[in-house]
Amino acid sequence: MIRFILVALSVILFLILSIPILIAEWIVGKVNPEKRDWQSLRIVKSVFKYLLAVAGVKITVKGAENIPQDKAVLFVGNHRGYFDILVGYVTVPCLMGFVAKKEMLRYPLLKDWMHNVNCLFLDRVNMKEGLKTILTGIEKVKHGISIWIFPEGTRSRTESVLEMLPFKEGSLKIAEKAGCAVIPVAMTGTAEVFEAHIPFIRPSHVIIQFGEPIYIKELPAEQKKFSGAYTRDKILEMLQEQLKEREGFSAEK
């Protein structure tokens, strides 16, 4: 419970004390939006690294060489918990924003920081508004900002990490229309930080693995038609590898 209190207080204090920084970043953004993006990202990454340290999270990164250094991509990952986002931001070296549910717009200050780090807010009910979000994502990718999406549509609450929800095929439209690579991402150990024993936060060893780039236009016709399912299978393979690796961790103990 102490870790939970420390993390919660840290987030609240940061949001309140960062109001002057948000104002300064808003001014910078009027003149140089890219500078604002990088400055905000560095600040958010620092805060996330601190929160992960307080939570006792150890991270192992695999496949970082699969992330293009000079091109924006669409990161596609499995979703187990809130800490997926923290781990994602601290391990990706480029400008990148997550696709979040529009309900996050309810939270003042938090939504402002999310805007500053290029998050998109998806309306999962209104198809017209959802399409606007996808179009915005395409434009961001074309301007060098990577996007991270969870095609399951919501956090998977199943007991096994292998029991992913079906991927929504339309979620990969950003990559298809922007012509960018899809980077499949598999994570294990994030639900064990918080969701597995709410309201307690407990230490966990998180493994994040970036798979080889997938170019939808280069896929065979059948796989191109169901690119979401194809990407899901690639993530599933990585998750299976991670579980075997975790068995080794247990054996070493």
XYZ file of C-alpha atoms in Angstrom, residues 62-68 71-78 92 146-149 172 175 180-186 209-215 231 234-235 238:
40
model
C 14.403 -6.984 -26.373
C 14.441 -6.206 -30.088
C 15.165 -2.482 -29.761
C 17.168 -2.762 -32.986
C 13.866 -3.360 -34.817
C 12.741 0.221 -34.178
C 13.643 2.397 -37.204
C 11.042 6.825 -39.719
C 7.817 6.983 -37.759
C 6.014 3.672 -37.213
C 2.843 2.238 -35.732
C 3.560 0.333 -32.534
C 0.953 -2.378 -31.950
C 0.936 -4.088 -28.569
C -0.978 -6.288 -26.175
C 10.906 4.068 -27.209
C 5.099 7.401 -34.193
C 1.799 6.159 -32.796
C 1.187 3.311 -30.337
C -2.149 1.522 -30.365
C -4.065 -0.804 -38.307
C -0.054 2.072 -40.946
C 4.659 3.016 -42.408
C 5.908 -0.119 -40.725
C 3.983 -1.891 -37.980
C 6.169 -2.827 -35.016
C 4.513 -5.617 -32.998
C 5.169 -5.232 -29.272
C 4.781 -7.921 -26.612
C 9.915 -7.046 -26.886
C 9.812 -5.192 -30.207
C 9.264 -7.519 -33.143
C 10.477 -7.217 -36.705
C 8.743 -4.529 -38.822
C 5.646 -5.566 -40.747
C 4.730 -3.724 -43.945
C 0.017 -9.002 -36.134
C 3.292 -12.361 -34.158
C 2.739 -10.836 -30.713
C 6.735 -13.343 -28.644
